[in-house]
Structures are given as C-alpha cells and as structure tokens.
C-alpha cells in the first residue's frame, strides 16, 4: 500500500509531535525516510502543514522559507494590470487550465513535479501546444491517475526565457520579501548575460506553486504586480486569477515586452500570413508566430489549431451570463479574480463611478483562495465536468474533456453493459506539448441547437 502513498503523517499524541516523512527505497525495500518531528501545537490548521513547517523536505527548492519570510523593505513599486476583455481563445485556455489541474491533481501536492506542471501552465497560457486530430487520438494513455507520469519536456532550471519573458520559479511568492528575492535572482541572471535586451527593460513572470507575480525590471527600478493566486483548492473547477492574467499577458498586447523581436521590412498583408499559417505544422506555427510581431498578432487573433471551432459560451471568462457578442465595451474586470462581467448583468449600467474605480466581484468578496494538501481532489472529484459550448462546422456541440479511452477500446465495459448502450465517447482532439500527451483529450458531443 505504501508504494502509492507520497507522504506519511505520524501523529504522536504523547510526545505532542507530528512527523512528515516520504517513502523511499532502501536496500530494495520501501521505508519511511527519517525526518524531524514538528511541534503539534504549532500546527493549528491544515494549510500551515506546508512550506515552512516541513523544514528540509527532500524535493523542495532547498531554501528555508521561514528565514526569508522575515520582514524586509520591499524593493519595488507596485502596479495594477489592465487586462482588457477576454477573447474566445482565453475562454478555451481557462477551460484547459482547470482540466489540466483536474487530470494531474494527484501531482500537485508533490513539489518535485512543480517544474513540469509550471511548463504546462505557461504553454497553455501562450497557446504553445499542438492539437492532434488524427487517428492516433484514441491511442493516448487514459485515464490519468496517480501512477501516470507527465512526459513533456520542460526546462530543468529555476530561470529561463519563454516567449520573450524571463520566467523565475520560486517556492513561494506570498510576501514582499519573497518577491524581492525573485527580483534579485533575475537581476543576477541578467547580469551574467552578454546581450541585454536593447531597451534595458526585462519583463519577468515569477511563478510559485500558489502564486504568480509580473515584474518589469529596468536599470533604475522594479515594478511588480500584486501576488496573484495561480493554484488554489478550487482551481480544478474555476480558473484562477493568476492563470487568467498569465493567458492574457501571453496572448494579447496588454503587457508585451517592448519590441524584442524582428520587424519585417516588407508590409505583409494578414491574409498572406494566415495562408502561411494554414500550411504549417502546429509546432512550427508557434515558432513562426514568435519570429515577428505581425505573425504573432495574427496567431493570437483566432483560435488557431481549432480552426473549425467557434466558442459559444463564456462561463469561465465572463461568468455573469456567459455570453459574448464580440462588440462589448461596457464591462468591468474584477481586480481580484480578473473575471470580466457586463455592467448590465451587474446592474451597474448607469453607475459610472464603479466602472473607473476598483471593482471586486461578489464571489471574491465571499471567498478566500487557499491551496490545501489534497484540496483539489476533495473539491473537484465528485463534480461533473461541464463541456464548453462550441459551434463546430456549423453545428452546436459540446467540447467535452475525456477521462478515459473511447468505449470501443474498453473491453471491461462489456461485463456490465451492452456496448451499444454506452456513449461512444470518441476522442476528436488531443493536446500535445512537444509531441508528448498533455493529459488533455477532448471529444465533440451533439447539443440541441436552441439559438434559432
Ligand atoms: Zn453578462
Ligand atoms: Zn472576482
């Protein structure tokens, strides 16, 4: 039984201690690795059993978080981000994010997998993946369970470049001191480079398991956004503010690094660029979009790779009514969760003051977003995963996450049902990161058209 358990919590009431150990192999046998007992009195709520109480966990980044959390003057100014209206692409990204968190939920409590998951979040946010439509779709390894291993490649360092941004991985970004630390890590990294960005400004995406912070770094000063929640216990059912911001930063012009790429001497009409894209392999298209800004704009203007799909419902990005006419201007973005809502739906239409000031939606006034160990599974495993309404080749369909192989490839179904009475659950699309299965597979299911 222990082989499938990651952590063992031993409570010794007589001694008043808690010991957290992981299973490790010793002379061919699995045994709990030795670790320091913690004082039970110190642990008063489940979410404090992470980071600082586990003093030297084997997989963590090896820094003592408690020590660096000491009060420290912050070395940056803060700025508010204006993310604008979410696009249909952002809606799909939000769905893919919650689905990815759901399928890999068993991995999130294990800090050793943070780098690989982080690479996946960044790729989804940048629409940097390949969609496979072919017959190989049914050969994917489903279902994803506690024994599955993510196989996509990822940078094995704490600092790397991604789509023109410098990504800084750090175990915690909750306090100013931790943001300071991420900034100084980035500074010393940039200092070692021969070629600095010509304009002298670098845009950083600092990521931890729980938060994301956006930082603009120049010679003189550092500007940082507030720390946004990237993963919480509800992230498998509701897109997090951190991911919403990440997706919009990477797919729109709201916070692009200043002209870091080539400009083409010829004026290329968008139609020609679209034609070039349509002839390309998906992986090449991402690279091409990164080569120059006109191509990038063209790439992010459509849900490229899902060419025949037109998103119809926006429950994730526009939660008020889930509708988008593509002409809206009268809306407001919650400054906590970055969901976008119509002023009409909120009954604020004539209230011009609220549209300029800071707005916090009702949901955010009520909830607190925390990530408990095992919380994602407890929160989401019994909920039905709703599909996304799309129009595919003119027909209204539901884009549905697939958690297992299609029915005809599951002989076990024969033992308890007639196969023709089981939904076929075919897989139409799989999402790949560098040719490796991301865990996300989707099928289109018919929906009744009620629009006409
Ligand atoms: Zn609305
Ligand atoms: Zn909100």
Tab-separated table of C-alpha atoms and ligand atoms in Angstrom:
chain	number	residue	atom	x	y	z
A	1	UNK	CA	0.000	0.000	0.000
A	2	UNK	CA	2.798	2.416	0.836
A	3	UNK	CA	4.111	2.355	-2.712
A	4	UNK	CA	1.220	4.550	-3.810
A	5	UNK	CA	1.474	6.962	-0.907
A	6	UNK	CA	3.668	10.006	-1.211
A	7	UNK	CA	3.685	11.210	2.371
A	8	UNK	CA	3.141	9.647	5.776
A	9	UNK	CA	1.867	11.791	8.614
A	10	UNK	CA	2.598	10.287	12.021
A	11	UNK	CA	0.922	11.929	14.996
A	12	UNK	CA	2.378	11.081	18.391
A	13	UNK	CA	-0.066	12.484	20.898
A	14	UNK	CA	2.013	11.524	23.943
A	15	UNK	CA	5.067	13.330	22.668
A	16	UNK	CA	2.965	16.087	21.067
A	17	UNK	CA	4.698	15.761	17.702
A	18	UNK	CA	3.877	15.356	14.029
A	19	UNK	CA	6.348	13.679	11.705
A	20	UNK	CA	6.001	14.013	7.960
A	21	UNK	CA	8.054	11.522	6.023
A	22	UNK	CA	8.092	10.257	2.464
A	23	UNK	CA	8.585	6.693	1.316
A	24	UNK	CA	11.989	5.977	-0.097
A	25	UNK	CA	13.769	2.875	-1.231
A	26	UNK	CA	16.492	1.372	0.911
A	27	UNK	CA	18.113	-1.972	0.026
A	28	UNK	CA	15.209	-2.773	-2.261
A	29	UNK	CA	12.580	-2.116	0.397
A	30	UNK	CA	10.314	0.866	0.770
A	31	UNK	CA	10.614	2.542	4.146
A	32	UNK	CA	9.677	5.963	5.539
A	33	UNK	CA	12.588	8.347	5.217
A	34	UNK	CA	13.710	9.846	8.528
A	35	UNK	CA	12.608	13.412	9.190
A	36	UNK	CA	12.339	15.935	12.020
A	37	UNK	CA	9.336	15.763	14.355
A	38	UNK	CA	7.329	19.002	14.444
A	39	UNK	CA	5.626	20.518	17.428
A	40	UNK	CA	1.889	19.727	17.202
A	41	UNK	CA	0.972	22.941	18.991
A	42	UNK	CA	2.472	24.911	16.119
A	43	UNK	CA	0.140	23.364	13.596
A	44	UNK	CA	-3.328	24.686	14.037
A	45	UNK	CA	-4.816	24.449	10.546
A	46	UNK	CA	-4.220	22.111	7.648
A	47	UNK	CA	-2.819	24.717	5.329
A	48	UNK	CA	0.003	25.528	7.633
A	49	UNK	CA	1.365	21.994	7.074
A	50	UNK	CA	3.304	23.048	4.020
A	51	UNK	CA	6.373	25.039	3.191
A	52	UNK	CA	7.558	26.448	6.463
A	53	UNK	CA	6.652	23.591	8.795
A	54	UNK	CA	8.320	20.943	6.646
A	55	UNK	CA	11.802	22.171	7.354
A	56	UNK	CA	14.004	20.358	4.903
A	57	UNK	CA	11.795	18.362	2.606
A	58	UNK	CA	13.632	16.258	0.083
A	59	UNK	CA	12.021	17.715	-3.030
A	60	UNK	CA	11.736	21.377	-2.165
A	61	UNK	CA	13.974	24.013	-3.602
A	62	UNK	CA	16.279	23.677	-0.624
A	63	UNK	CA	15.789	27.126	0.872
A	64	UNK	CA	14.483	27.842	4.292
A	65	UNK	CA	11.275	29.693	3.619
A	66	UNK	CA	10.694	30.791	7.181
A	67	UNK	CA	14.017	32.544	7.332
A	68	UNK	CA	13.472	34.502	4.131
A	69	UNK	CA	9.948	35.452	5.131
A	70	UNK	CA	11.252	37.829	7.746
A	71	UNK	CA	10.125	41.402	7.329
A	72	UNK	CA	12.176	43.166	4.707
A	73	UNK	CA	11.733	46.508	2.970
A	74	UNK	CA	10.257	45.914	-0.451
A	75	UNK	CA	12.488	46.829	-3.333
A	76	UNK	CA	9.804	47.512	-5.914
A	77	UNK	CA	6.839	49.702	-6.733
A	78	UNK	CA	3.504	48.060	-7.403
A	79	UNK	CA	1.363	48.483	-10.478
A	80	UNK	CA	-2.177	47.478	-11.447
A	81	UNK	CA	-2.637	45.403	-14.562
A	82	UNK	CA	-5.288	46.256	-17.110
A	83	UNK	CA	-6.083	43.050	-18.926
A	84	UNK	CA	-8.975	44.101	-21.140
A	85	UNK	CA	-11.792	41.909	-22.433
A	86	UNK	CA	-11.103	38.170	-22.599
A	87	UNK	CA	-11.033	36.651	-26.068
A	88	UNK	CA	-12.648	33.359	-27.142
A	89	UNK	CA	-9.139	31.917	-27.018
A	90	UNK	CA	-8.871	32.960	-23.353
A	91	UNK	CA	-12.124	31.104	-22.633
A	92	UNK	CA	-10.719	27.869	-24.043
A	93	UNK	CA	-7.453	28.448	-22.184
A	94	UNK	CA	-9.325	28.847	-18.895
A	95	UNK	CA	-11.102	25.536	-19.545
A	96	UNK	CA	-7.866	23.789	-20.463
A	97	UNK	CA	-6.262	25.111	-17.283
A	98	UNK	CA	-8.971	23.763	-14.961
A	99	UNK	CA	-8.983	20.469	-16.884
A	100	UNK	CA	-5.200	20.165	-16.654
A	101	UNK	CA	-5.286	20.847	-12.918
A	102	UNK	CA	-8.034	18.238	-12.606
A	103	UNK	CA	-6.308	15.455	-14.554
A	104	UNK	CA	-2.929	15.996	-12.839
A	105	UNK	CA	-4.396	16.786	-9.389
A	106	UNK	CA	-2.547	13.911	-7.745
A	107	UNK	CA	0.734	15.543	-8.675
A	108	UNK	CA	0.147	18.960	-7.244
A	109	UNK	CA	0.919	18.060	-3.635
A	110	UNK	CA	4.303	16.732	-4.660
A	111	UNK	CA	6.671	19.698	-5.048
A	112	UNK	CA	9.083	17.666	-7.186
A	113	UNK	CA	6.689	17.955	-10.108
A	114	UNK	CA	6.319	21.698	-9.937
A	115	UNK	CA	8.627	22.473	-12.843
A	116	UNK	CA	6.840	20.146	-15.231
A	117	UNK	CA	3.389	21.487	-14.298
A	118	UNK	CA	4.619	25.045	-14.481
A	119	UNK	CA	5.866	24.460	-18.027
A	120	UNK	CA	2.395	23.114	-18.877
A	121	UNK	CA	0.614	26.184	-17.444
A	122	UNK	CA	2.908	28.502	-19.396
A	123	UNK	CA	2.370	26.553	-22.611
A	124	UNK	CA	-1.408	26.627	-22.228
A	125	UNK	CA	-1.299	30.348	-21.425
A	126	UNK	CA	0.781	31.046	-24.531
A	127	UNK	CA	-1.308	28.712	-26.751
A	128	UNK	CA	2.011	26.984	-27.319
A	129	UNK	CA	0.904	23.420	-27.981
A	130	UNK	CA	-0.062	21.145	-30.828
A	131	UNK	CA	-3.554	19.813	-31.371
A	132	UNK	CA	-3.706	16.334	-32.833
A	133	UNK	CA	-6.814	15.446	-34.879
A	134	UNK	CA	-5.732	12.155	-36.339
A	135	UNK	CA	-6.492	8.514	-35.554
A	136	UNK	CA	-3.672	8.390	-33.013
A	137	UNK	CA	-6.034	10.263	-30.695
A	138	UNK	CA	-7.514	7.015	-29.425
A	139	UNK	CA	-4.100	5.607	-28.554
A	140	UNK	CA	-3.491	8.106	-25.760
A	141	UNK	CA	-2.754	6.851	-22.272
A	142	UNK	CA	-6.006	7.401	-20.433
A	143	UNK	CA	-7.130	7.577	-17.698
A	144	UNK	CA	-4.557	9.743	-15.943
A	145	UNK	CA	-4.199	8.502	-12.384
A	146	UNK	CA	-1.756	8.669	-9.512
A	147	UNK	CA	0.663	6.396	-11.399
A	148	UNK	CA	0.752	8.404	-14.671
A	149	UNK	CA	3.820	10.475	-15.362
A	150	UNK	CA	3.811	13.690	-17.392
A	151	UNK	CA	6.163	13.094	-20.319
A	152	UNK	CA	6.527	16.522	-21.910
A	153	UNK	CA	9.887	18.235	-21.836
A	154	UNK	CA	10.473	21.211	-19.561
A	155	UNK	CA	13.440	23.387	-18.573
A	156	UNK	CA	15.121	21.931	-15.521
A	157	UNK	CA	16.245	25.309	-14.179
A	158	UNK	CA	14.712	27.987	-12.000
A	159	UNK	CA	15.195	30.738	-14.590
A	160	UNK	CA	14.507	30.564	-18.304
A	161	UNK	CA	13.233	32.623	-21.232
A	162	UNK	CA	9.741	31.962	-22.523
A	163	UNK	CA	8.088	33.928	-25.352
A	164	UNK	CA	10.199	36.991	-24.627
A	165	UNK	CA	9.604	36.925	-20.854
A	166	UNK	CA	12.059	35.779	-18.220
A	167	UNK	CA	10.400	33.086	-16.102
A	168	UNK	CA	11.583	32.838	-12.496
A	169	UNK	CA	10.485	29.789	-10.493
A	170	UNK	CA	10.430	30.164	-6.773
A	171	UNK	CA	8.883	28.110	-3.972
A	172	UNK	CA	6.867	30.989	-2.519
A	173	UNK	CA	5.847	34.481	-3.667
A	174	UNK	CA	3.409	35.457	-0.979
A	175	UNK	CA	5.397	38.134	0.805
A	176	UNK	CA	7.281	41.206	-0.380
A	177	UNK	CA	10.492	39.585	0.844
A	178	UNK	CA	9.951	36.637	-1.462
A	179	UNK	CA	9.214	38.921	-4.419
A	180	UNK	CA	12.422	40.829	-3.584
A	181	UNK	CA	14.249	37.552	-3.704
A	182	UNK	CA	12.832	36.614	-7.118
A	183	UNK	CA	13.811	40.053	-8.423
A	184	UNK	CA	17.383	39.760	-7.199
A	185	UNK	CA	17.630	36.254	-8.687
A	186	UNK	CA	16.555	37.678	-12.036
A	187	UNK	CA	18.951	40.619	-11.714
A	188	UNK	CA	21.938	38.428	-11.124
A	189	UNK	CA	20.860	36.177	-14.012
A	190	UNK	CA	20.537	39.124	-16.397
A	191	UNK	CA	23.882	40.433	-15.138
A	192	UNK	CA	25.596	37.295	-16.380
A	193	UNK	CA	24.252	37.659	-19.911
A	194	UNK	CA	26.420	39.189	-22.638
A	195	UNK	CA	23.475	40.573	-24.546
A	196	UNK	CA	20.993	42.546	-22.510
A	197	UNK	CA	17.708	43.494	-24.123
A	198	UNK	CA	18.449	46.694	-26.013
A	199	UNK	CA	15.755	48.789	-24.381
A	200	UNK	CA	17.098	47.897	-20.950
A	201	UNK	CA	13.779	46.587	-19.607
A	202	UNK	CA	13.046	42.973	-18.878
A	203	UNK	CA	9.616	41.590	-18.112
A	204	UNK	CA	9.556	38.771	-15.618
A	205	UNK	CA	6.943	36.143	-14.892
A	206	UNK	CA	7.666	34.920	-11.359
A	207	UNK	CA	5.855	31.672	-10.555
A	208	UNK	CA	5.445	29.567	-7.460
A	209	UNK	CA	3.083	26.692	-6.788
A	210	UNK	CA	0.464	29.050	-5.462
A	211	UNK	CA	1.143	32.470	-6.943
A	212	UNK	CA	2.275	34.373	-9.983
A	213	UNK	CA	3.753	37.894	-9.975
A	214	UNK	CA	4.546	40.034	-13.022
A	215	UNK	CA	7.606	42.264	-12.726
A	216	UNK	CA	9.115	44.881	-15.001
A	217	UNK	CA	12.793	45.294	-14.360
A	218	UNK	CA	14.944	48.179	-15.577
A	219	UNK	CA	18.310	49.566	-14.522
A	220	UNK	CA	16.669	52.085	-12.226
A	221	UNK	CA	13.660	50.385	-10.724
A	222	UNK	CA	11.435	47.367	-10.451
A	223	UNK	CA	7.658	47.416	-10.865
A	224	UNK	CA	5.677	44.437	-9.626
A	225	UNK	CA	2.039	43.434	-9.852
A	226	UNK	CA	0.401	42.128	-6.715
A	227	UNK	CA	0.802	38.450	-5.990
A	228	UNK	CA	-1.994	36.602	-7.834
A	229	UNK	CA	-3.295	33.176	-6.888
A	230	UNK	CA	-2.281	30.630	-9.531
A	231	UNK	CA	-3.392	27.436	-7.830
A	232	UNK	CA	-5.965	27.048	-5.094
A	233	UNK	CA	-8.062	24.118	-3.948
A	234	UNK	CA	-10.814	25.239	-6.342
A	235	UNK	CA	-8.580	25.545	-9.423
A	236	UNK	CA	-9.888	22.340	-10.991
A	237	UNK	CA	-13.371	23.823	-11.162
A	238	UNK	CA	-12.728	27.541	-11.554
A	239	UNK	CA	-9.996	29.314	-13.497
A	240	UNK	CA	-7.632	31.127	-11.147
A	241	UNK	CA	-6.826	34.865	-11.378
A	242	UNK	CA	-3.149	34.050	-11.850
A	243	UNK	CA	-3.829	31.914	-14.893
A	244	UNK	CA	-6.295	34.425	-16.350
A	245	UNK	CA	-3.636	37.108	-16.110
A	246	UNK	CA	-0.957	34.791	-17.472
A	247	UNK	CA	-3.058	33.863	-20.510
A	248	UNK	CA	-3.886	37.467	-21.303
A	249	UNK	CA	-0.323	38.665	-20.836
A	250	UNK	CA	0.937	35.987	-23.210
A	251	UNK	CA	-1.766	36.200	-25.898
A	252	UNK	CA	-2.609	39.900	-26.067
A	253	UNK	CA	-0.773	43.197	-26.200
A	254	UNK	CA	-1.702	44.207	-22.652
A	255	UNK	CA	1.798	43.664	-21.217
A	256	UNK	CA	4.096	42.687	-24.079
A	257	UNK	CA	7.852	43.151	-23.745
A	258	UNK	CA	8.896	46.138	-25.864
A	259	UNK	CA	9.787	45.172	-29.410
A	260	UNK	CA	12.161	42.381	-28.629
A	261	UNK	CA	11.811	40.779	-31.991
A	262	UNK	CA	12.447	41.294	-35.695
A	263	UNK	CA	10.430	43.651	-37.779
A	264	UNK	CA	9.889	42.624	-41.364
A	265	UNK	CA	10.997	45.149	-43.944
A	266	UNK	CA	8.060	44.280	-46.208
A	267	UNK	CA	4.496	45.003	-45.325
A	268	UNK	CA	2.849	41.622	-45.198
A	269	UNK	CA	-0.951	41.554	-45.501
A	270	UNK	CA	-2.570	39.464	-42.735
A	271	UNK	CA	-4.286	37.273	-45.348
A	272	UNK	CA	-0.903	36.092	-46.631
A	273	UNK	CA	0.274	35.348	-43.107
A	274	UNK	CA	-2.911	33.378	-42.438
A	275	UNK	CA	-2.228	31.352	-45.582
A	276	UNK	CA	1.291	30.634	-44.393
A	277	UNK	CA	-0.069	29.507	-41.016
A	278	UNK	CA	-2.635	27.217	-42.598
A	279	UNK	CA	0.123	25.287	-44.388
A	280	UNK	CA	2.265	24.824	-41.312
A	281	UNK	CA	2.661	22.018	-38.847
A	282	UNK	CA	1.207	23.164	-35.482
A	283	UNK	CA	4.580	23.158	-33.711
A	284	UNK	CA	6.148	25.292	-36.458
A	285	UNK	CA	3.281	27.764	-36.302
A	286	UNK	CA	4.114	28.649	-32.687
A	287	UNK	CA	7.756	29.235	-33.640
A	288	UNK	CA	6.725	31.317	-36.661
A	289	UNK	CA	4.394	33.449	-34.545
A	290	UNK	CA	7.305	34.215	-32.231
A	291	UNK	CA	9.509	35.365	-35.102
A	292	UNK	CA	7.838	38.717	-35.717
A	293	UNK	CA	5.013	40.680	-34.203
A	294	UNK	CA	2.609	40.776	-37.184
A	295	UNK	CA	2.625	36.988	-37.256
A	296	UNK	CA	2.086	36.864	-33.523
A	297	UNK	CA	-0.942	39.146	-33.714
A	298	UNK	CA	-2.364	37.001	-36.465
A	299	UNK	CA	-1.723	33.816	-34.480
A	300	UNK	CA	-3.494	35.081	-31.383
A	301	UNK	CA	-6.383	36.694	-33.249
A	302	UNK	CA	-8.036	33.341	-33.914
A	303	UNK	CA	-8.263	30.081	-32.017
A	304	UNK	CA	-5.693	28.775	-34.398
A	305	UNK	CA	-5.380	24.962	-34.315
A	306	UNK	CA	-9.094	24.672	-33.597
A	307	UNK	CA	-9.965	26.155	-36.971
A	308	UNK	CA	-13.494	24.875	-37.326
A	309	UNK	CA	-14.467	25.607	-33.766
A	310	UNK	CA	-16.241	28.754	-32.693
A	311	UNK	CA	-16.630	29.192	-28.928
A	312	UNK	CA	-20.266	29.888	-27.988
A	313	UNK	CA	-20.320	30.040	-24.198
A	314	UNK	CA	-18.038	32.036	-21.941
A	315	UNK	CA	-18.902	30.745	-18.492
A	316	UNK	CA	-15.270	30.674	-17.438
A	317	UNK	CA	-14.100	34.106	-18.588
A	318	UNK	CA	-17.390	36.094	-18.483
A	319	UNK	CA	-19.187	34.421	-15.566
A	320	UNK	CA	-22.085	36.910	-15.253
A	321	UNK	CA	-24.106	35.481	-18.154
A	322	UNK	CA	-21.521	33.530	-20.116
A	323	UNK	CA	-22.271	35.434	-23.313
A	324	UNK	CA	-20.049	37.472	-25.562
A	325	UNK	CA	-21.210	39.459	-28.553
A	326	UNK	CA	-17.666	40.440	-29.598
A	327	UNK	CA	-18.779	44.072	-29.570
A	328	UNK	CA	-18.879	44.735	-25.872
A	329	UNK	CA	-17.264	47.703	-24.252
A	330	UNK	CA	-19.475	48.135	-21.179
A	331	UNK	CA	-17.908	45.786	-18.751
A	332	UNK	CA	-15.755	45.610	-15.722
A	333	UNK	CA	-12.889	43.412	-14.713
A	334	UNK	CA	-12.788	42.188	-11.113
A	335	UNK	CA	-9.496	43.309	-9.641
A	336	UNK	CA	-9.199	40.128	-7.559
A	337	UNK	CA	-10.114	37.260	-9.882
A	338	UNK	CA	-9.825	39.041	-13.274
A	339	UNK	CA	-13.139	37.715	-14.470
A	340	UNK	CA	-14.853	40.137	-16.829
A	341	UNK	CA	-18.528	40.990	-16.329
A	342	UNK	CA	-21.105	43.085	-18.155
A	343	UNK	CA	-22.190	46.243	-16.363
A	344	UNK	CA	-25.786	45.429	-17.357
A	345	UNK	CA	-25.610	41.990	-15.768
A	346	UNK	CA	-24.311	43.545	-12.554
A	347	UNK	CA	-26.946	46.265	-12.595
A	348	UNK	CA	-24.255	48.941	-12.672
A	349	UNK	CA	-25.041	50.318	-16.097
A	350	UNK	CA	-25.667	53.888	-15.016
A	351	UNK	CA	-23.080	53.944	-12.331
A	352	UNK	CA	-20.055	55.486	-13.991
A	353	UNK	CA	-18.053	55.719	-10.789
A	354	UNK	CA	-17.798	51.970	-10.338
A	355	UNK	CA	-16.542	51.447	-13.876
A	356	UNK	CA	-13.491	53.584	-13.215
A	357	UNK	CA	-12.607	52.545	-9.689
A	358	UNK	CA	-11.521	49.243	-8.288
A	359	UNK	CA	-14.204	46.593	-8.555
A	360	UNK	CA	-14.326	43.356	-6.560
A	361	UNK	CA	-16.983	40.855	-7.632
A	362	UNK	CA	-19.393	39.183	-5.203
A	363	UNK	CA	-17.630	35.823	-5.435
A	364	UNK	CA	-14.346	37.384	-4.414
A	365	UNK	CA	-15.873	39.271	-1.506
A	366	UNK	CA	-17.016	35.955	-0.077
A	367	UNK	CA	-14.220	33.504	-0.685
A	368	UNK	CA	-10.653	33.067	0.296
A	369	UNK	CA	-8.430	31.164	-2.063
A	370	UNK	CA	-6.078	28.704	-0.395
A	371	UNK	CA	-4.376	25.536	-1.556
A	372	UNK	CA	-4.715	22.702	0.970
A	373	UNK	CA	-2.838	19.446	0.583
A	374	UNK	CA	-5.210	17.150	-1.305
A	375	UNK	CA	-7.677	20.041	-1.545
A	376	UNK	CA	-8.022	19.971	-5.322
A	377	UNK	CA	-9.112	16.344	-5.267
A	378	UNK	CA	-11.561	16.888	-2.414
A	379	UNK	CA	-13.035	19.915	-4.149
A	380	UNK	CA	-13.471	18.535	-7.623
A	381	UNK	CA	-13.530	14.749	-7.813
A	382	UNK	CA	-17.291	14.358	-7.392
A	383	UNK	CA	-18.268	17.225	-9.684
A	384	UNK	CA	-19.454	16.614	-13.237
A	385	UNK	CA	-17.102	18.305	-15.687
A	386	UNK	CA	-19.196	20.553	-17.869
A	387	UNK	CA	-18.270	20.845	-21.523
A	388	UNK	CA	-17.768	24.076	-23.432
A	389	UNK	CA	-20.435	25.005	-25.969
A	390	UNK	CA	-18.896	25.429	-29.402
A	391	UNK	CA	-20.027	25.610	-32.981
A	392	UNK	CA	-18.093	23.037	-34.979
A	393	UNK	CA	-18.588	23.123	-38.761
A	394	UNK	CA	-21.852	24.977	-38.205
A	395	UNK	CA	-23.321	22.573	-35.632
A	396	UNK	CA	-23.733	23.269	-31.949
A	397	UNK	CA	-21.606	20.853	-29.941
A	398	UNK	CA	-20.160	20.431	-26.509
A	399	UNK	CA	-16.384	20.182	-26.261
A	400	UNK	CA	-16.034	17.574	-23.555
A	401	UNK	CA	-12.955	16.514	-21.612
A	402	UNK	CA	-12.299	12.776	-21.959
A	403	UNK	CA	-11.087	10.985	-18.879
A	404	UNK	CA	-10.895	7.504	-20.379
A	405	UNK	CA	-10.418	5.836	-23.726
A	406	UNK	CA	-13.343	5.597	-26.191
A	407	UNK	CA	-15.894	2.918	-25.297
A	408	UNK	CA	-14.888	0.502	-28.091
A	409	UNK	CA	-11.368	0.331	-26.624
A	410	UNK	CA	-12.604	-0.554	-23.140
A	411	UNK	CA	-13.462	-4.255	-23.108
A	412	UNK	CA	-14.301	-4.061	-19.405
A	413	UNK	CA	-17.494	-2.176	-20.316
A	414	UNK	CA	-18.870	-5.375	-21.862
A	415	UNK	CA	-19.026	-7.012	-18.473
A	416	UNK	CA	-21.625	-4.677	-17.082
A	417	UNK	CA	-23.396	-3.080	-20.014
A	418	UNK	CA	-24.284	-3.723	-23.597
A	419	UNK	CA	-21.699	-1.838	-25.559
A	420	UNK	CA	-24.224	-0.184	-27.863
A	421	UNK	CA	-25.961	1.367	-24.864
A	422	UNK	CA	-22.755	3.094	-23.726
A	423	UNK	CA	-21.890	6.519	-25.139
A	424	UNK	CA	-19.034	6.052	-27.636
A	425	UNK	CA	-17.005	8.891	-26.022
A	426	UNK	CA	-14.768	9.279	-29.054
A	427	UNK	CA	-11.689	11.438	-28.835
A	428	UNK	CA	-11.513	14.133	-31.514
A	429	UNK	CA	-8.632	16.254	-30.261
A	430	UNK	CA	-5.647	15.696	-28.044
A	431	UNK	CA	-3.371	18.459	-26.848
A	432	UNK	CA	0.346	17.766	-27.091
A	433	UNK	CA	3.293	19.619	-25.573
A	434	UNK	CA	6.331	18.985	-27.790
A	435	UNK	CA	4.730	15.827	-29.210
A	436	UNK	CA	4.028	14.460	-25.707
A	437	UNK	CA	0.462	13.918	-24.473
A	438	UNK	CA	-0.577	16.654	-22.047
A	439	UNK	CA	-3.325	14.635	-20.383
A	440	UNK	CA	-5.966	16.719	-22.197
A	441	UNK	CA	-8.160	14.857	-24.687
A	442	UNK	CA	-11.481	16.195	-25.967
A	443	UNK	CA	-14.440	14.900	-27.851
A	444	UNK	CA	-17.336	16.720	-29.514
A	445	UNK	CA	-20.808	15.754	-28.404
A	446	UNK	CA	-24.008	16.872	-30.111
A	447	UNK	CA	-26.084	19.539	-28.374
A	448	UNK	CA	-29.537	20.636	-29.246
A	449	UNK	CA	-29.482	23.932	-31.091
A	450	UNK	CA	-31.725	26.332	-29.221
A	451	UNK	CA	-30.482	29.521	-30.830
A	452	UNK	CA	-32.923	29.505	-33.749
B	1	LIG	ZN1	-23.195	39.276	-18.730
B	2	LIG	ZN1	-13.705	38.424	-8.613
